[in-house]
């Protein structure tokens, strides 16, 4: 997973399309990518189950409306911007529910140096990497994917993988190369 996470940043190409000429697929991708992540963050912040979907939708609507104002100043800027929008909505949510405490120190959401912001950034990257890995896995046969996974994600030597899977060493090395090439294509545009 670390190999893939090191490749992760929000796609400037995709954000550019959201600003200029978004397609239905671009909006769907926003929902597919960020709704589950935001939902997990709202769960951990203590938002009531009955309010989570609405809060996540409110945050994503702000992203949709304000993405033309987003300025990419540095790697991770989108994550920070997303966290600040979430923090604003969580503050409003908890202000309305004074009897319900937030599990997050909300000021830490907007401070990129805070342990919470760094944790959420890491979770963001891992979430994106998992989604890309799942999407790419469908493009390969099981033996090819397993050979890749065992070498890259599990850190096994190619000769061990070849013996375990009863494949030639050449086949195992080619499997790794083919999957890595496909992952690079999928990640293209996701790296700043």
C-alpha positions as MATLAB code, in Angstrom:
seq = 'XXXXXXXXXXXXXXXXXXXXXXXXXXXXXXXXXXXXXXXXXXXXXXXXXXXXXXXXXXXXXXXXXXXXXXXXXXXXXXXXXXXXXXXXXXXXXXXXXXXXXXXXXXXXXXXXXXXXXXXXXXXXXXXXXXXXXXXXXXXXXXXXXXXXXXXXXXXXXXXXXXXXXXXXXXXXXXXXXXXXXXXXXXXXXXXX';
ca = [
       0.000    0.000    0.000;
       2.882    2.377    0.756;
       4.044    2.198   -2.858;
       0.650    3.367   -4.054;
       0.111    5.965   -1.340;
       3.345    7.674   -2.300;
       1.786    8.310   -5.709;
      -1.355    9.958   -4.337;
      -2.490   13.525   -4.674;
      -5.805   14.769   -5.915;
      -5.901   14.912   -9.683;
      -5.326   18.408  -10.993;
      -6.667   17.237  -14.344;
      -9.874   16.037  -12.741;
     -10.231   19.209  -10.653;
      -9.662   21.255  -13.790;
     -12.528   19.445  -15.496;
     -14.762   20.025  -12.450;
     -14.026   23.750  -12.743;
     -14.318   24.122  -16.514;
     -16.551   21.521  -18.148;
     -17.604   18.852  -15.676;
     -19.229   15.745  -17.020;
     -21.676   13.527  -15.192;
     -18.830   11.059  -14.772;
     -16.695   13.733  -13.060;
     -19.452   14.460  -10.552;
     -20.051   10.762   -9.997;
     -16.340   10.283   -9.392;
     -16.448   13.044   -6.765;
     -19.284   11.220   -5.002;
     -17.694    7.784   -5.351;
     -14.284    8.938   -4.150;
     -15.117   11.385   -1.402;
     -18.517   10.462    0.062;
     -17.262    7.252    1.764;
     -14.205    9.037    3.117;
     -16.206   11.985    4.467;
     -18.724    9.573    5.927;
     -15.991    7.756    7.862;
     -14.704   11.087    9.188;
     -18.189   12.165   10.302;
     -18.621    8.838   12.100;
     -15.384    9.396   14.022;
     -16.316   12.976   14.841;
     -19.471   11.728   16.528;
     -22.120   12.892   14.049;
     -25.392   11.054   14.640;
     -26.065    8.298   12.122;
     -29.310    9.979   11.055;
     -27.395   13.163   10.126;
     -24.289   11.768    8.403;
     -25.569   11.472    4.828;
     -26.980   15.001    4.919;
     -23.757   16.451    6.320;
     -21.630   14.646    3.716;
     -23.916   15.888    0.930;
     -23.689   19.443    2.261;
     -19.889   19.267    2.237;
     -19.807   17.853   -1.304;
     -22.256   20.515   -2.515;
     -19.896   23.191   -1.203;
     -17.019   21.479   -3.000;
     -19.051   21.445   -6.220;
     -20.047   25.112   -5.888;
     -16.651   26.376   -4.777;
     -14.236   24.230   -6.780;
     -13.723   27.119   -9.269;
     -12.280   29.136   -6.346;
      -9.918   26.348   -5.300;
      -6.278   27.259   -5.800;
      -3.728   24.503   -5.895;
      -0.812   26.023   -4.017;
       1.037   22.880   -2.926;
       0.722   19.085   -2.817;
      -2.151   18.129   -0.546;
      -3.933   21.470   -0.961;
      -7.206   19.806   -1.965;
      -7.173   17.556    1.096;
      -6.641   20.596    3.326;
      -9.391   22.511    1.546;
     -11.756   19.562    1.938;
     -10.903   19.287    5.647;
     -11.603   23.005    6.154;
     -15.015   22.698    4.494;
     -15.757   19.685    6.680;
     -14.605   21.593    9.790;
     -16.934   24.481    8.951;
     -19.900   22.119    8.590;
     -19.017   20.180   11.731;
     -18.820   23.435   13.726;
     -22.274   24.425   12.479;
     -23.605   20.947   13.212;
     -22.318   20.933   16.788;
     -23.383   24.540   17.413;
     -26.969   23.455   16.696;
     -26.541   20.480   19.031;
     -24.863   22.039   22.036;
     -25.598   18.952   24.117;
     -23.636   16.691   21.763;
     -19.814   16.898   21.908;
     -17.605   16.589   18.855;
     -15.050   13.791   19.093;
     -12.551   15.833   17.039;
     -10.789   18.975   18.194;
     -12.249   20.944   15.255;
      -9.435   23.497   15.135;
      -7.040   20.611   14.413;
      -8.909   19.790   11.199;
      -7.680   22.989    9.587;
      -4.122   22.922   10.974;
      -2.044   20.838    8.538;
       0.595   20.304   11.245;
      -1.850   18.761   13.704;
      -1.756   15.042   14.350;
      -5.441   14.816   13.379;
      -4.946   16.547   10.009;
      -1.947   14.348    9.268;
      -3.933   11.240   10.200;
      -6.826   12.269    7.950;
      -4.421   13.067    5.110;
      -2.933    9.589    5.430;
      -6.429    8.080    5.491;
      -7.299   10.102    2.375;
      -4.290    8.763    0.487;
      -4.898    5.182    1.598;
      -8.573    5.446    0.636;
      -7.709    6.671   -2.867;
      -5.005    4.031   -3.271;
      -7.418    1.241   -2.273;
      -9.987    2.460   -4.788;
      -7.442    2.582   -7.597;
      -6.074   -0.851   -6.701;
      -9.589   -2.323   -6.723;
     -10.351   -0.720  -10.096;
      -7.089   -1.945  -11.656;
      -7.361   -5.453  -10.192;
     -10.376   -6.099  -12.436;
      -8.155   -5.653  -15.496;
      -5.976   -8.692  -14.712;
      -6.278  -12.416  -14.264;
      -6.044  -13.726  -10.723;
      -2.502  -15.182  -11.119;
      -1.183  -11.904  -12.558;
      -2.740   -9.865   -9.760;
      -1.552  -12.238   -7.050;
       2.001  -12.206   -8.450;
       1.958   -8.399   -8.408;
       0.399   -8.170   -4.945;
       2.813  -10.620   -3.386;
       5.843   -8.798   -4.771;
       4.813   -5.167   -4.415;
       2.304   -5.020   -1.604;
       3.537   -7.952    0.482;
       7.267   -7.453   -0.233;
       8.074  -10.997   -1.327;
      10.967  -11.796   -3.621;
      10.058  -12.733   -7.211;
      11.642  -16.194   -6.905;
       9.525  -16.940   -3.790;
       6.369  -15.816   -5.591;
       7.224  -17.880   -8.666;
       7.702  -20.995   -6.565;
       4.558  -20.404   -4.502;
       2.356  -19.763   -7.579;
       4.072  -22.408   -9.717;
       4.914  -19.818  -12.364;
       8.173  -19.038  -14.115;
      10.293  -16.274  -12.680;
       9.875  -14.408  -15.956;
       6.060  -14.609  -15.711;
       6.126  -13.257  -12.163;
       8.376  -10.334  -13.105;
       6.256   -9.555  -16.176;
       3.091   -9.636  -14.052;
       4.566   -7.061  -11.701;
       5.631   -4.830  -14.591;
       2.261   -5.048  -16.359;
       0.285   -4.166  -13.235;
       2.648   -1.351  -12.291;
       2.339    0.079  -15.801;
      -1.463   -0.033  -15.537;
      -1.354    1.556  -12.064;
       0.816    4.378  -13.388;
      -1.779    5.023  -16.087;
      -4.585    5.026  -13.531;
      -2.661    7.288  -11.161;
      -1.658    9.653  -13.972;
      -3.061   13.028  -13.133;
      -3.465   12.107   -9.471;
       0.082   13.181   -8.678;
       1.099   16.817   -8.274;
];
